[in-house]
XYZ file of C-alpha atoms in Angstrom:
581
model
C 185.012 122.667 113.191
C 182.969 123.719 110.178
C 179.451 124.661 111.310
C 177.010 121.888 110.527
C 173.929 124.030 110.165
C 174.812 125.509 106.807
C 171.460 124.194 105.614
C 168.658 122.446 107.437
C 165.565 120.458 106.694
C 162.516 122.338 107.861
C 160.249 120.402 110.238
C 157.072 119.170 108.661
C 153.744 118.067 109.975
C 153.388 114.339 110.563
C 151.739 112.669 107.602
C 151.059 109.175 106.409
C 154.342 107.994 104.971
C 154.607 106.056 101.717
C 155.963 102.516 101.902
C 159.712 102.125 101.986
C 161.415 100.921 98.828
C 161.613 97.148 98.648
C 165.332 96.448 98.582
C 167.878 93.827 99.478
C 165.459 90.871 99.481
C 165.151 90.062 95.778
C 166.496 86.528 96.107
C 164.271 85.811 99.114
C 161.283 87.195 97.206
C 161.935 84.826 94.301
C 162.253 81.920 96.718
C 158.975 82.726 98.488
C 157.082 83.156 95.203
C 158.370 79.829 93.936
C 157.306 78.213 97.221
C 153.765 79.509 96.661
C 153.487 78.161 93.124
C 150.925 75.500 92.263
C 151.790 72.121 93.713
C 153.927 73.623 96.498
C 152.875 73.604 100.199
C 154.029 77.151 100.983
C 156.706 78.439 103.342
C 157.353 79.770 106.865
C 159.416 82.978 107.039
C 161.176 83.604 110.349
C 163.539 86.269 111.589
C 164.188 88.833 114.311
C 161.757 91.663 114.998
C 161.833 94.369 112.361
C 163.813 92.394 109.765
C 161.166 92.878 107.043
C 159.138 89.662 107.168
C 155.792 91.448 106.750
C 156.996 93.521 103.790
C 158.481 90.451 102.114
C 155.195 88.579 102.519
C 153.211 91.521 101.139
C 155.439 91.717 98.062
C 155.216 87.954 97.536
C 151.403 87.881 97.410
C 150.934 91.208 95.650
C 148.406 90.795 92.826
C 147.349 87.280 93.897
C 144.014 85.957 95.145
C 145.121 85.626 98.752
C 143.284 85.466 102.087
C 145.259 87.423 104.673
C 145.103 86.972 108.431
C 146.882 89.357 110.808
C 146.581 88.415 114.488
C 147.153 91.015 117.200
C 147.808 90.792 120.942
C 144.111 91.597 121.463
C 142.878 88.609 119.415
C 145.114 86.187 121.292
C 142.567 85.624 124.068
C 139.691 84.708 121.714
C 139.442 81.252 120.088
C 139.858 81.699 116.320
C 140.019 85.447 117.006
C 142.527 86.091 114.235
C 140.304 84.229 111.734
C 137.102 86.033 112.769
C 136.903 87.992 109.466
C 136.851 84.764 107.411
C 135.093 82.250 109.698
C 131.571 82.188 111.184
C 131.002 82.531 114.920
C 131.155 79.478 117.194
C 133.016 77.440 114.624
C 134.666 74.159 115.573
C 138.209 73.239 114.595
C 136.948 70.493 112.283
C 134.588 72.855 110.455
C 137.210 75.610 110.297
C 139.607 73.224 108.563
C 136.915 72.248 106.066
C 135.975 75.861 105.340
C 139.568 76.980 104.736
C 140.596 73.911 102.763
C 139.081 75.557 99.696
C 141.333 78.617 100.022
C 144.144 78.468 97.474
C 146.546 80.797 99.276
C 146.471 81.855 102.932
C 148.906 84.405 104.373
C 149.209 84.544 108.182
C 151.420 87.389 109.379
C 152.894 87.360 112.926
C 151.658 83.835 113.593
C 153.286 83.895 117.042
C 150.348 86.104 118.101
C 147.729 83.462 117.242
C 145.480 82.009 119.921
C 145.840 78.280 120.537
C 142.765 77.356 118.475
C 143.936 79.402 115.488
C 147.431 77.936 115.812
C 145.972 74.417 115.772
C 143.924 75.328 112.693
C 147.025 76.619 110.925
C 148.957 73.473 111.754
C 146.126 71.262 110.462
C 146.083 73.189 107.185
C 149.851 72.796 106.843
C 149.714 69.050 107.446
C 146.694 68.596 105.171
C 148.533 70.333 102.347
C 145.550 71.513 100.279
C 146.019 75.197 101.080
C 149.274 76.929 100.211
C 150.480 78.823 103.265
C 152.703 81.850 103.738
C 153.394 82.192 107.460
C 155.621 84.756 109.187
C 156.923 84.295 112.722
C 159.201 86.442 114.884
C 162.212 84.733 116.397
C 162.820 84.776 120.122
C 159.232 85.437 121.255
C 156.701 83.073 122.894
C 154.391 81.287 120.462
C 151.736 78.560 120.650
C 153.153 75.050 120.457
C 151.578 74.434 117.043
C 153.279 77.550 115.633
C 156.589 76.545 117.209
C 156.388 73.238 115.353
C 155.818 75.126 112.102
C 158.697 77.483 112.892
C 161.098 74.543 113.083
C 160.250 73.533 109.508
C 158.343 70.426 110.549
C 155.470 70.773 108.083
C 156.580 73.582 105.751
C 159.905 74.731 104.286
C 161.469 77.477 106.384
C 163.224 80.645 105.281
C 165.242 82.335 108.048
C 165.762 86.023 107.280
C 168.987 87.623 108.441
C 169.172 91.388 109.076
C 169.628 93.413 105.902
C 173.290 94.173 105.129
C 174.293 97.788 105.613
C 174.483 98.625 101.915
C 170.925 97.373 101.382
C 169.593 99.829 103.976
C 171.022 102.869 102.176
C 167.955 103.308 99.903
C 165.711 103.064 102.972
C 167.669 105.743 104.809
C 167.634 108.017 101.779
C 163.868 107.574 101.378
C 163.186 108.434 105.018
C 165.713 111.266 105.228
C 164.950 112.832 101.860
C 168.440 112.402 100.445
C 171.795 110.626 100.821
C 173.362 110.662 104.290
C 176.979 110.985 105.306
C 178.628 107.747 106.421
C 178.831 108.594 110.114
C 175.155 109.496 110.234
C 174.171 106.278 108.477
C 176.391 104.314 110.848
C 174.829 106.028 113.855
C 171.275 105.358 112.690
C 171.977 101.704 111.939
C 173.834 101.269 115.212
C 170.987 102.681 117.290
C 168.462 100.391 115.593
C 170.502 97.170 115.534
C 168.802 95.660 112.476
C 165.219 96.649 113.349
C 163.914 98.274 110.152
C 160.748 99.574 111.788
C 162.817 101.350 114.424
C 165.155 102.606 111.711
C 162.237 104.199 109.919
C 160.822 105.724 113.114
C 164.187 107.165 114.112
C 165.141 108.523 110.688
C 161.708 110.096 110.287
C 161.952 111.649 113.759
C 165.340 113.171 112.942
C 164.061 114.486 109.608
C 160.813 115.890 111.001
C 162.634 117.628 113.860
C 164.827 119.502 111.355
C 168.004 117.926 112.740
C 169.553 117.061 109.370
C 172.220 119.471 108.181
C 174.007 119.568 104.836
C 177.789 119.182 105.032
C 179.518 121.825 102.904
C 182.363 119.498 101.852
C 180.215 116.728 100.385
C 176.646 118.014 100.136
C 175.469 115.007 102.148
C 172.967 115.241 104.980
C 174.317 114.749 108.496
C 172.774 114.341 111.920
C 174.636 115.640 114.923
C 172.978 116.183 118.280
C 170.559 114.374 120.589
C 167.912 111.821 119.698
C 164.517 113.540 119.394
C 162.275 112.022 122.118
C 159.182 111.556 119.946
C 156.233 109.498 121.217
C 157.175 106.620 118.912
C 160.747 106.545 120.197
C 159.617 106.940 123.803
C 157.469 103.858 123.334
C 160.468 101.994 121.985
C 162.475 102.904 125.085
C 159.616 102.477 127.563
C 161.391 99.577 129.276
C 163.974 101.997 130.709
C 162.075 105.283 130.691
C 159.216 103.949 132.841
C 161.278 101.837 135.260
C 159.534 102.516 138.609
C 162.317 101.570 141.054
C 164.410 104.669 141.955
C 167.613 102.632 142.412
C 167.177 100.979 139.025
C 166.448 104.278 137.294
C 169.494 105.867 138.915
C 171.669 102.998 137.666
C 170.234 103.331 134.152
C 170.790 107.083 134.087
C 174.367 106.771 135.330
C 175.113 104.246 132.613
C 173.486 106.478 130.017
C 175.867 109.332 130.837
C 179.051 107.401 131.679
C 178.958 103.829 130.384
C 180.753 101.527 130.691
C 181.006 101.478 134.478
C 183.238 99.002 136.297
C 182.187 96.448 138.893
C 182.064 96.578 141.812
C 180.338 99.907 141.348
C 180.315 101.487 144.768
C 177.834 104.150 143.697
C 175.363 101.675 142.175
C 172.936 99.344 143.903
C 174.082 95.812 143.055
C 170.623 94.319 143.633
C 169.183 96.870 141.230
C 171.829 95.859 138.675
C 170.902 92.186 139.135
C 167.250 92.948 138.398
C 168.170 95.013 135.333
C 170.400 92.219 134.060
C 167.629 89.658 134.594
C 165.321 91.813 132.458
C 168.014 92.072 129.725
C 168.310 95.845 130.103
C 172.025 95.828 130.938
C 174.972 93.635 129.970
C 177.962 92.676 132.101
C 181.107 92.056 130.050
C 183.857 89.556 130.773
C 186.012 92.423 132.063
C 183.344 93.194 134.713
C 182.102 96.387 133.103
C 178.414 97.230 132.814
C 176.695 98.657 129.723
C 173.150 99.298 128.598
C 171.896 96.384 126.509
C 170.195 98.335 123.706
C 172.049 101.168 121.927
C 168.933 103.371 121.752
C 168.342 103.384 125.509
C 171.305 105.584 126.461
C 170.479 108.390 124.004
C 166.806 108.293 125.017
C 167.646 108.461 128.729
C 169.940 111.423 128.061
C 167.362 113.149 125.853
C 164.652 112.906 128.516
C 166.759 113.830 131.559
C 166.069 117.227 133.080
C 168.697 119.941 132.833
C 169.866 119.668 136.435
C 169.926 115.874 136.367
C 171.871 115.890 133.109
C 174.378 118.362 134.574
C 174.955 116.154 137.615
C 175.264 112.931 135.648
C 177.516 114.445 132.973
C 180.130 115.043 135.655
C 180.501 111.290 136.135
C 182.292 110.862 132.796
C 186.067 110.909 133.095
C 188.386 113.203 131.110
C 187.608 112.778 127.423
C 191.222 113.318 126.348
C 192.413 110.313 128.340
C 189.545 108.186 127.071
C 190.235 109.152 123.452
C 193.919 108.348 123.866
C 192.975 104.930 125.254
C 190.653 104.223 122.322
C 193.241 105.364 119.766
C 195.926 103.212 121.406
C 193.647 100.157 121.250
C 192.983 100.759 117.536
C 196.688 101.199 116.772
C 197.477 98.030 118.703
C 194.987 96.116 116.555
C 196.560 97.535 113.384
C 200.018 96.527 114.602
C 198.750 92.977 115.254
C 197.117 92.810 111.814
C 193.698 92.583 113.458
C 191.102 95.224 112.647
C 187.988 93.476 113.824
C 185.370 95.782 115.321
C 186.502 97.542 118.505
C 184.433 99.459 121.058
C 184.995 103.202 120.735
C 182.122 104.823 122.675
C 183.829 108.169 123.389
C 184.662 108.892 119.759
C 181.155 107.887 118.705
C 179.719 110.158 121.383
C 181.792 113.147 120.195
C 180.581 112.793 116.614
C 176.981 112.211 117.685
C 177.063 115.324 119.847
C 178.616 117.419 117.088
C 181.618 118.149 119.325
C 185.107 118.805 117.887
C 187.079 115.638 117.174
C 190.862 115.900 117.719
C 192.603 115.461 114.383
C 195.049 112.850 115.668
C 192.236 110.664 116.940
C 190.245 111.206 113.731
C 193.233 110.083 111.644
C 193.503 106.840 113.618
C 189.770 106.201 113.215
C 190.049 106.913 109.482
C 192.971 104.525 109.095
C 191.235 101.765 111.034
C 188.070 102.165 108.951
C 190.049 102.237 105.693
C 191.842 98.996 106.542
C 188.465 97.412 107.279
C 187.229 98.481 103.851
C 184.776 101.022 105.286
C 185.824 103.655 102.793
C 183.026 106.173 103.198
C 183.422 106.089 106.975
C 187.179 106.502 106.647
C 186.706 109.608 104.509
C 184.130 110.978 106.952
C 186.480 110.555 109.929
C 189.310 112.243 108.016
C 187.043 115.188 107.215
C 186.050 115.459 110.890
C 189.722 115.835 111.778
C 190.364 118.349 109.003
C 187.382 120.404 110.161
C 189.094 120.768 113.532
C 192.677 121.097 112.236
C 192.784 122.113 108.545
C 195.778 120.683 106.722
C 196.464 117.960 109.297
C 198.890 115.683 107.359
C 197.659 112.318 108.669
C 194.024 113.200 107.947
C 194.944 114.486 104.471
C 196.817 111.257 103.789
C 193.892 109.096 104.887
C 191.485 111.109 102.765
C 193.760 110.668 99.734
C 194.233 106.918 100.287
C 190.503 106.433 100.680
C 189.856 108.335 97.454
C 192.370 106.124 95.639
C 190.631 102.955 96.823
C 187.307 104.387 95.694
C 188.568 104.995 92.169
C 188.422 108.751 92.659
C 191.139 111.216 91.630
C 193.443 111.952 94.539
C 195.458 115.068 95.324
C 198.704 115.687 93.475
C 200.445 117.292 96.458
C 202.269 114.230 97.760
C 199.591 113.147 100.192
C 199.945 109.512 99.069
C 203.700 109.427 98.419
C 204.162 107.143 101.449
C 201.668 104.284 100.955
C 201.345 101.345 103.318
C 204.024 98.675 102.747
C 201.583 95.990 101.716
C 200.040 98.234 99.103
C 202.685 96.820 96.780
C 200.823 93.499 96.944
C 197.545 95.156 96.065
C 199.171 96.892 93.066
C 200.685 93.687 91.706
C 204.289 94.032 92.910
C 204.592 91.295 95.544
C 208.404 91.007 95.297
C 208.805 94.602 96.530
C 206.398 93.945 99.392
C 208.413 90.943 100.573
C 211.356 93.278 101.170
C 209.277 95.487 103.454
C 206.928 93.164 105.347
C 207.522 91.006 108.428
C 208.170 87.514 106.989
C 205.650 85.655 109.151
C 202.734 88.058 108.769
C 199.545 87.484 106.797
C 200.486 90.166 104.266
C 203.832 88.505 103.575
C 202.006 85.221 102.984
C 199.731 87.118 100.610
C 202.756 88.435 98.724
C 204.372 84.993 98.431
C 201.139 83.381 97.233
C 200.668 86.101 94.622
C 204.269 85.846 93.450
C 203.766 82.091 92.901
C 200.300 82.587 91.354
C 199.100 79.972 93.861
C 195.297 80.110 93.781
C 194.770 77.771 96.746
C 197.226 79.735 98.906
C 195.550 83.005 97.887
C 192.198 81.530 98.934
C 193.633 80.678 102.353
C 195.174 84.125 102.762
C 191.918 85.778 101.699
C 189.971 83.799 104.292
C 192.439 84.802 107.013
C 192.346 88.461 105.982
C 188.553 88.379 106.168
C 188.672 86.842 109.647
C 191.032 89.603 110.775
C 188.668 92.307 109.484
C 190.574 93.349 106.331
C 187.562 92.998 104.050
C 188.895 94.948 101.075
C 192.237 93.162 101.156
C 190.392 89.841 101.424
C 188.255 90.766 98.403
C 191.368 91.619 96.398
C 193.079 88.356 97.407
C 190.050 86.357 96.289
C 190.009 88.268 92.996
C 193.687 87.447 92.495
C 192.938 83.808 93.334
C 190.213 83.748 90.682
C 192.785 84.722 88.069
C 195.337 82.211 89.375
C 193.059 79.158 89.570
C 193.150 76.722 86.666
C 190.027 74.934 87.877
C 186.955 76.892 86.594
C 184.868 75.933 89.623
C 187.498 77.177 92.073
C 187.867 80.369 90.028
C 184.122 81.021 90.099
C 183.981 80.427 93.842
C 186.852 82.835 94.484
C 185.353 85.458 92.189
C 181.989 85.237 93.933
C 183.616 85.627 97.340
C 185.534 88.629 96.054
C 182.323 90.228 94.815
C 180.453 89.563 98.066
C 183.232 91.143 100.143
C 183.755 94.069 97.760
C 180.064 94.898 98.025
C 180.596 95.534 101.746
C 183.489 97.931 101.147
C 181.445 101.074 100.505
C 182.201 101.793 96.872
C 185.670 100.245 96.565
C 187.119 100.407 93.033
C 190.665 99.031 92.831
C 192.857 97.469 90.118
C 192.889 94.077 91.863
C 189.096 93.902 91.700
C 188.919 94.586 87.972
C 188.061 91.851 85.501
C 184.573 91.208 84.106
C 183.243 87.668 84.426
C 180.652 87.697 81.678
C 182.723 85.795 79.146
C 181.407 82.521 80.572
C 177.776 83.382 79.780
C 175.624 83.075 76.679
C 174.643 86.255 74.872
C 171.117 86.170 76.345
C 172.458 85.475 79.835
C 174.880 88.403 79.556
C 172.029 90.663 78.475
C 169.766 89.623 81.362
C 172.520 89.655 83.991
C 173.574 93.157 82.921
C 170.001 94.409 83.329
C 169.637 92.658 86.693
C 172.896 94.216 87.859
C 171.509 97.658 86.995
C 168.696 97.089 89.497
C 165.822 95.926 87.294
C 163.484 93.257 88.636
C 162.730 90.061 86.730
C 159.362 91.486 85.686
C 160.926 94.718 84.406
C 163.539 92.744 82.466
C 160.814 90.559 80.969
C 158.858 93.602 79.825
C 161.927 95.219 78.292
C 163.034 92.091 76.406
C 159.525 90.798 75.591
C 160.088 87.578 77.512
C 158.123 85.776 80.190
C 159.114 86.304 83.809
C 159.763 82.563 84.084
C 162.180 82.681 81.135
C 164.073 85.569 82.710
C 164.304 83.646 85.970
C 165.573 80.542 84.217
C 168.292 82.510 82.409
C 169.327 84.157 85.665
C 169.592 80.890 87.543
C 171.645 79.436 84.715
C 173.923 82.463 84.876
C 174.214 82.151 88.660
C 175.429 78.577 88.229
C 178.102 79.643 85.738
C 179.200 82.641 87.808
C 179.203 80.645 91.037
C 176.783 82.923 92.866
C 173.229 82.786 94.159
C 173.099 86.389 95.305
C 171.659 89.044 92.991
C 173.383 91.821 94.947
C 176.824 90.594 93.836
C 176.012 91.024 90.156
C 177.185 94.657 89.848
C 180.620 93.544 91.002
C 180.730 90.620 88.599
C 179.396 92.594 85.643
C 181.246 95.885 85.672
C 184.533 96.260 87.474
C 186.930 99.095 86.725
C 189.804 98.510 84.374
């Protein structure tokens, strides 16, 4: 395998870090700002821990005359403790309501941490309606009853934030790491953090500061191979397992960290200890009676903090890696044969890459093919390169690398690496009749070919939906794009085109003939101008400054364009505006 430490990032002293770029929440930001406009009551923003509620709220009220309240666990035991900076001592609820009724805009972050008196005050203000409120609440945590009523949307509109999509986190990773990351590193970081952006920042910064990023010679991208650095911030994140006092529970956690999943009944593990760990949501028991750690960060942190002798003993519990890799590869190939490439568990392969260990080329080729069929093009290329690093010239890895390059719109090799494309590629390239000669007649790809041959937009929509359900995101995007061209009904065409764009955005830089076809012909000249600028990444304010328009006018043109394009998502605009010919 090519050495990974061709270049390294030197460790640096811990400093105050600048804010992360604000990305991936432009539509939510517009919605929140409109909810805080004059005559509106405000809004409650909910979501899982670390999803970016606080940052969204800060952006929404930036530059406004806003009173901000930020409760903490320490203020929860004091009546009106969170409002102490803006209220006099010994205030009553009635007087507190009167005093804050004159505030035009009140932002309460982490309202689940309010004491009961403050929560009642907030609820009174929401019901009274004189003060516009921006309230953020974390899902799945205890909260005062008054805040729970607000969280359900009883008195204020509610915006539920979902975790940022993977592509929206790329700018955050680059900012924290100091440059673009290779796909397997980005996947590993996101997987360990499971949507928690604060943890993602802590982990990426820890890896960068420890000098663990290495530049890959083939691509120039930064990669992380090796253990998780056990920094104080990450230790605190994993304190639930690292500080478990019961010896039997800690032994079970450590065994899982080095050899998960373990089957039940586990003769070497204390079942009562496992029951307690499951009750505290630290382990998960699958339907096949195997036990795993519940949070993906806990295993790496337990391994990173184990002593040398303990790690040596526990490492011996893992079975032969060759057999495990063969089992994983067979499961992936079985899914491909069944036309089902939904996410599969592959812990051994992930562990090899994370550890920087050699990856057998045959296994790497299967992983690359599975990722390519899912539309994860950058990951497919990364897996193929892992295999070629171990076995240069491996034909299956070379083929996967070439096919991935072709789907990314990049020049491929001219040495025959793609002379034997997949049978259903004929559908993708606009030759469905040839595909029908090669494909099983009852399969989803044969149905795709028949629908395309008939130019049946409704049938293409159905096929696209089924392909998406089976995990073939790029093929689903192409089928929707073909449906958009086949539909005679403009509304159906716009819907299909929008779905194609949304799926293509998840396919890591896909550029294929089936996805080509600009959609701007339906827009006015001003709408085309504004949409093109928005697609390039400019905010409404930046567009307004460039075109000498008001921000409101820009927003109105955008919303009119969204209606014509059949989308409400700004992140799909690059796919609708500029597709390859």
